[in-house]
Short mmCIF file of C-alpha atoms in Angstrom, two decimals:
data_model
loop_
_atom_site.label_atom_id
_atom_site.label_comp_id
_atom_site.label_asym_id
_atom_site.label_seq_id
_atom_site.Cartn_x
_atom_site.Cartn_y
_atom_site.Cartn_z
CA UNK F 143 -0.46 0.20 0.80
CA UNK F 144 1.08 2.76 -0.80
CA UNK F 145 1.15 5.04 2.12
CA UNK F 146 1.13 8.28 0.97
CA UNK F 147 -2.09 7.75 -0.99
CA UNK F 148 -4.26 7.04 1.59
CA UNK F 149 -5.38 9.83 2.91
CA UNK F 150 -8.91 11.78 5.05
CA UNK F 151 -11.29 9.38 7.20
CA UNK F 152 -10.24 5.63 7.00
CA UNK F 153 -12.76 2.58 7.51
CA UNK F 154 -11.97 -0.62 7.51
CA UNK F 155 -15.21 -2.76 5.85
CA UNK F 156 -15.95 -6.65 5.54
CA UNK F 157 -19.56 -6.63 4.35
CA UNK F 158 -20.77 -7.39 8.20
CA UNK F 159 -23.23 -5.84 9.78
CA UNK F 160 -20.53 -4.01 11.79
CA UNK F 161 -18.48 -3.23 8.90
CA UNK F 162 -21.68 -0.98 8.35
CA UNK F 163 -21.29 0.65 10.85
CA UNK F 164 -18.09 1.68 10.66
CA UNK F 165 -18.53 3.01 7.11
CA UNK F 166 -21.75 5.14 8.24
CA UNK F 167 -19.51 6.52 10.79
CA UNK F 168 -17.19 6.71 9.17
CA UNK F 169 -19.42 9.11 6.75
CA UNK F 170 -20.48 11.46 9.40
CA UNK F 171 -16.82 12.17 10.12
CA UNK F 172 -16.22 12.32 6.96
CA UNK F 173 -18.89 14.61 5.88
CA UNK F 174 -18.24 17.28 8.66
CA UNK F 175 -14.30 17.40 8.91
CA UNK F 176 -14.82 17.66 4.57
CA UNK F 177 -11.90 14.83 4.30
CA UNK F 178 -12.60 12.01 0.56
CA UNK F 179 -12.74 8.57 2.56
CA UNK F 180 -11.31 4.91 1.47
CA UNK F 181 -13.20 2.21 1.76
CA UNK F 182 -10.65 -0.65 2.49
CA UNK F 183 -11.05 -4.21 2.35
CA UNK F 184 -8.19 -6.71 3.44
CA UNK F 185 -8.10 -9.98 2.39
CA UNK F 186 -5.74 -13.34 3.27
CA UNK F 187 -4.75 -15.75 0.15
CA UNK F 188 -6.03 -19.28 2.30
CA UNK F 189 -2.73 -21.54 3.35
CA UNK F 190 -3.72 -24.62 3.81
CA UNK F 191 -4.91 -28.52 2.62
CA UNK F 192 -6.62 -27.40 -1.59
CA UNK F 193 -8.44 -30.68 -0.41
CA UNK F 194 -10.55 -29.04 2.20
CA UNK F 195 -10.71 -26.29 -0.12
CA UNK F 196 -12.72 -25.50 -2.09
CA UNK F 197 -12.88 -23.82 -5.56
CA UNK F 198 -13.08 -20.06 -4.59
CA UNK F 199 -12.20 -16.77 -7.48
CA UNK F 200 -11.07 -15.68 -2.96
CA UNK F 201 -10.18 -11.41 -5.00
CA UNK F 202 -13.55 -12.05 -6.90
CA UNK F 203 -15.60 -12.26 -3.30
CA UNK F 204 -13.73 -9.64 -1.92
CA UNK F 205 -13.83 -6.91 -4.77
CA UNK F 206 -17.38 -7.53 -4.82
CA UNK F 207 -17.33 -7.14 -1.05
CA UNK F 208 -15.37 -4.55 -1.74
CA UNK F 209 -17.06 -3.06 -4.01
CA UNK F 210 -20.62 -3.25 -2.08
CA UNK F 211 -19.35 -1.14 1.48
CA UNK F 212 -18.23 1.65 -1.33
CA UNK F 213 -22.25 1.89 -3.12
CA UNK F 214 -23.34 2.05 0.29
CA UNK F 215 -21.10 4.64 0.58
CA UNK F 216 -22.43 6.48 -1.92
CA UNK F 217 -25.43 5.48 -1.48
CA UNK F 218 -25.37 7.93 2.02
CA UNK F 219 -23.74 10.09 1.01
CA UNK F 220 -24.01 11.01 -2.90
CA UNK F 221 -21.50 14.04 -2.74
CA UNK F 222 -18.73 12.96 -0.80
CA UNK F 223 -15.44 11.59 -1.57
CA UNK F 224 -15.68 8.07 -1.70
CA UNK F 225 -12.63 5.29 -3.51
CA UNK F 226 -12.04 1.68 -2.45
CA UNK F 227 -8.63 0.11 -2.24
CA UNK F 228 -8.29 -3.68 -1.63
CA UNK F 229 -5.39 -5.13 -0.24
CA UNK F 230 -3.93 -8.84 -0.32
CA UNK F 231 -2.72 -8.59 2.79
CA UNK F 232 -3.22 -9.24 7.05
CA UNK F 233 -6.17 -6.69 7.72
CA UNK F 234 -3.94 -5.19 10.93
CA UNK F 235 -0.90 -4.54 8.92
CA UNK F 236 -2.43 -3.21 6.40
CA UNK F 237 -4.74 -0.96 8.05
CA UNK F 238 -2.12 -0.17 10.36
CA UNK F 239 -0.14 1.50 7.14
CA UNK F 240 -3.33 3.48 5.95
CA UNK F 241 -3.16 5.05 9.86
CA UNK F 242 0.19 6.45 8.97
CA UNK F 243 -0.60 9.40 6.83
CA UNK F 244 -4.96 9.04 7.25
CA UNK F 245 -6.89 11.94 9.68
CA UNK F 246 -8.74 8.56 11.96
CA UNK F 247 -8.96 5.25 10.89
CA UNK F 248 -13.29 3.35 11.93
CA UNK F 249 -13.61 -0.51 12.98
CA UNK F 250 -16.64 -2.18 13.60
CA UNK F 251 -16.58 -4.30 16.40
CA UNK F 252 -16.47 -7.59 15.14
CA UNK F 253 -15.54 -8.88 11.69
CA UNK F 254 -15.90 -11.43 9.62
CA UNK F 255 -13.41 -13.21 6.96
CA UNK F 256 -10.34 -10.85 6.81
CA UNK F 257 -11.59 -8.51 9.55
CA UNK F 258 -12.55 -11.97 11.74
CA UNK F 259 -12.07 -11.11 15.48
CA UNK F 260 -11.80 -7.06 14.95
CA UNK F 261 -11.78 -5.91 17.89
CA UNK F 262 -11.01 -9.68 20.72
CA UNK F 263 -8.81 -10.48 19.28
CA UNK F 264 -5.04 -9.38 17.72
CA UNK F 265 -6.36 -7.38 14.10
CA UNK F 266 -7.52 -5.28 16.35
CA UNK F 267 -5.10 -4.85 18.82
CA UNK F 268 -2.42 -4.48 17.25
CA UNK F 269 -4.22 -1.61 14.83
CA UNK F 270 -5.13 0.66 18.38
CA UNK F 271 -2.11 -0.57 19.90
CA UNK F 272 0.48 1.81 16.41
CA UNK F 273 -1.88 3.48 13.91
CA UNK F 274 0.02 6.77 14.19
CA UNK F 275 -3.53 7.63 13.87
CA UNK F 276 -6.71 7.87 15.32
CA UNK F 277 -8.96 4.94 15.54
CA UNK F 278 -11.73 4.35 16.18
CA UNK F 279 -14.07 1.25 17.16
CA UNK F 280 -17.45 2.17 15.89
CA UNK F 281 -19.10 0.36 19.12
CA UNK F 282 -23.45 0.71 19.53
CA UNK F 283 -26.01 0.53 18.30
CA UNK F 284 -25.97 -0.42 13.68
CA UNK F 285 -30.17 1.58 13.90
CA UNK F 286 -28.41 5.14 15.21
CA UNK F 287 -27.55 7.51 13.10
CA UNK F 288 -24.41 9.65 15.16
CA UNK F 289 -23.89 12.43 13.10
CA UNK F 290 -27.79 13.08 13.39
CA UNK F 291 -27.04 13.00 17.34
CA UNK F 292 -24.56 15.18 18.88
CA UNK F 293 -25.18 13.49 22.52
CA UNK F 294 -21.81 13.26 24.54
CA UNK F 295 -18.13 12.91 24.11
CA UNK F 296 -16.67 12.13 26.59
CA UNK F 297 -13.38 11.67 27.48
CA UNK F 298 -11.07 10.43 30.52
CA UNK F 299 -7.47 13.20 31.47
CA UNK F 300 -5.36 11.63 33.57
CA UNK F 301 -2.39 14.20 33.39
CA UNK F 302 -0.95 12.38 30.84
CA UNK F 303 0.82 12.75 27.08
CA UNK F 304 -1.46 9.89 25.49
CA UNK F 305 -4.85 11.81 27.38
CA UNK F 306 -4.14 15.81 26.71
CA UNK F 307 -3.72 13.93 22.79
CA UNK F 308 -7.54 12.98 23.97
CA UNK F 309 -9.17 16.27 25.19
CA UNK F 310 -8.25 17.75 22.52
CA UNK F 311 -9.54 15.39 19.88
CA UNK F 312 -12.96 15.58 21.84
CA UNK F 313 -12.97 18.96 21.96
CA UNK F 314 -12.46 19.03 18.19
CA UNK F 315 -15.09 15.99 17.87
CA UNK F 316 -17.39 17.99 19.41
CA UNK F 317 -17.23 21.06 17.83
CA UNK F 318 -17.30 19.49 14.74
CA UNK F 319 -20.29 17.92 15.68
CA UNK F 320 -22.61 20.54 18.33
CA UNK F 321 -22.05 17.85 20.92
CA UNK F 322 -20.85 19.02 24.74
CA UNK F 323 -16.76 17.21 26.67
CA UNK F 324 -17.69 15.03 29.59
CA UNK F 325 -13.97 15.26 31.28
CA UNK F 326 -13.76 12.73 34.02
CA UNK F 327 -10.04 12.08 36.68
CA UNK F 328 -10.87 8.83 37.81
CA UNK F 329 -9.18 8.64 41.25
CA UNK F 330 -8.77 5.22 42.53
CA UNK F 331 -8.64 4.99 46.29
CA UNK F 332 -5.91 1.81 46.97
CA UNK F 333 -5.33 1.44 51.27
CA UNK F 334 -2.13 0.23 52.12
CA UNK F 335 -3.18 -2.15 54.77
CA UNK F 336 -1.33 -1.54 58.17
CA UNK F 337 -1.09 1.98 56.85
CA UNK F 338 -2.98 5.07 58.01
CA UNK F 339 -3.88 7.49 54.73
CA UNK F 340 -1.48 8.90 53.77
CA UNK F 341 -3.68 11.54 53.04
CA UNK F 342 -6.35 13.27 53.48
CA UNK F 343 -9.35 12.61 50.33
CA UNK F 344 -11.25 15.94 50.32
CA UNK F 345 -7.78 17.53 49.59
CA UNK F 346 -6.28 15.13 46.88
CA UNK F 347 -10.25 15.02 44.88
CA UNK F 348 -9.57 18.90 44.94
CA UNK F 349 -6.02 18.81 43.79
CA UNK F 350 -7.25 16.39 41.11
CA UNK F 351 -10.41 19.32 40.05
CA UNK F 352 -7.76 21.73 39.87
CA UNK F 353 -5.47 19.91 38.25
CA UNK F 354 -8.17 19.11 36.04
CA UNK F 355 -9.36 22.76 35.58
CA UNK F 356 -5.92 23.13 34.69
CA UNK F 357 -5.42 20.56 31.74
CA UNK F 358 -8.84 21.95 29.92
CA UNK F 359 -7.95 26.04 30.10
CA UNK F 360 -6.72 25.53 26.18
CA UNK F 361 -9.09 23.78 25.17
CA UNK F 362 -11.98 26.13 26.66
CA UNK F 363 -9.96 29.32 25.34
CA UNK F 364 -9.34 26.84 21.27
CA UNK F 365 -12.87 25.97 21.38
CA UNK F 366 -14.94 28.83 22.88
CA UNK F 367 -18.86 27.74 22.07
CA UNK F 368 -17.25 24.27 23.29
CA UNK F 369 -20.19 23.27 26.23
CA UNK F 370 -18.05 21.46 28.79
CA UNK F 371 -18.71 19.19 32.29
CA UNK F 372 -15.53 18.37 34.37
CA UNK F 373 -15.74 15.92 37.55
CA UNK F 374 -12.83 13.78 39.55
CA UNK F 375 -14.51 10.48 40.05
CA UNK F 376 -13.56 8.09 42.83
CA UNK F 377 -13.28 4.30 41.63
CA UNK F 378 -11.59 2.54 39.25
CA UNK F 379 -11.12 3.61 36.20
CA UNK F 380 -12.67 0.66 34.17
CA UNK F 381 -15.91 1.20 35.73
CA UNK F 382 -16.07 5.07 36.09
CA UNK F 383 -15.67 5.98 32.70
CA UNK F 384 -18.18 2.68 31.55
CA UNK F 385 -21.12 4.56 33.49
CA UNK F 386 -20.04 8.06 32.56
CA UNK F 387 -19.75 6.95 28.46
CA UNK F 388 -24.00 5.07 28.79
CA UNK F 389 -25.81 7.61 26.65
CA UNK F 390 -22.35 8.80 24.61
CA UNK F 391 -21.97 9.60 21.47
CA UNK F 392 -18.15 9.48 22.36
CA UNK F 393 -15.43 8.17 24.54
CA UNK F 394 -12.14 9.58 23.84
CA UNK F 395 -9.09 8.02 25.69
CA UNK F 396 -5.50 8.21 25.71
CA UNK F 397 -3.78 5.36 24.63
CA UNK F 398 -1.35 4.89 27.68
CA UNK F 399 -1.85 6.75 31.26
CA UNK F 400 -0.74 7.64 34.39
CA UNK F 401 -1.61 6.19 37.46
CA UNK F 402 -5.45 4.83 37.61
CA UNK F 403 -5.46 5.31 33.91
CA UNK F 404 -1.62 3.18 33.23
CA UNK F 405 -1.61 0.11 31.16
CA UNK F 406 -4.79 1.77 29.46
CA UNK F 407 -4.12 0.73 26.18
CA UNK F 408 -3.42 -3.08 26.79
CA UNK F 409 -4.54 -3.73 30.01
CA UNK F 410 -8.02 -5.32 31.60
CA UNK F 411 -8.82 -0.15 31.65
CA UNK F 412 -8.73 -0.49 27.66
CA UNK F 413 -10.04 -4.03 27.28
CA UNK F 414 -13.20 -3.37 29.08
CA UNK F 415 -13.64 0.33 26.95
CA UNK F 416 -13.48 -1.30 24.05
CA UNK F 417 -15.48 -4.41 24.48
CA UNK F 418 -18.27 -3.12 26.46
CA UNK F 419 -18.56 0.32 25.89
CA UNK F 420 -22.09 0.72 24.67
CA UNK F 421 -20.91 4.04 21.83
CA UNK F 422 -17.42 4.13 19.56
CA UNK F 423 -14.58 4.48 21.10
CA UNK F 424 -11.63 6.36 19.99
CA UNK F 425 -8.03 6.12 21.49
CA UNK F 426 -5.83 8.47 20.59
CA UNK F 427 -1.65 8.31 21.01
CA UNK F 428 0.72 10.68 22.20
CA UNK F 429 2.68 13.16 19.69
CA UNK F 430 5.48 10.57 18.64
CA UNK F 431 5.30 8.22 21.10
CA UNK F 432 8.36 6.25 21.63
CA UNK F 433 6.39 2.27 21.29
CA UNK F 434 4.74 3.56 17.94
#
């Protein structure tokens, strides 16, 4: 794949209903941002016993799937510039490569064929971990049209570079779609057996709220028209963010965090958010993340 040729919004599509959900979300994003949309379908040649494999032109099937996705987009948004890209290779690698120059990658919560296990398997883990652009997992009701239901954008904030990037995306998304921002800092109090509390909880909560307000100040100034709600919540980040994102348009999190958000991308928190959130989830990397 020529990375220079992939720009704008990119949607991974496999022909499933969840793939349609990803296309619909990507259409709304491309229209709002004034960007073209690229639909990618990746397929892998079968490796195994030819005796057990029926004679099927896999490339033709893949092309038919891709054409169906492009046609769906054109029916939904006749004026949106869209093209299809068919790749023979590992889906994760092709999507990661596309993410080098794309503004946004959008994937469905589950897939078929080349995108099987897109969220719960290795494909999603690799794409979310290594794509250089933000990745949206388009969870939620496939019948819901997010571009006409603005709602809220929930963002997890802990002060890490990745969470500051997530905060920037949350404000930008809210402004694009007429949404509000709900910024949440989760604080998990972990007592040490046999030791008294080391600090006053009220004091910690106050300091955390002041820090949260400080982090949001530049975004408030950059997006003065966006309505903002900020809160510090006592509890495990996974549960706090899942609760806060109920009914939201989008949940935005940084790829890695500090404190309660440590391991947000690869650990149990991210697994729960991507697997169980009832709304789409965007994962954002810090600029020049050394592990990318």
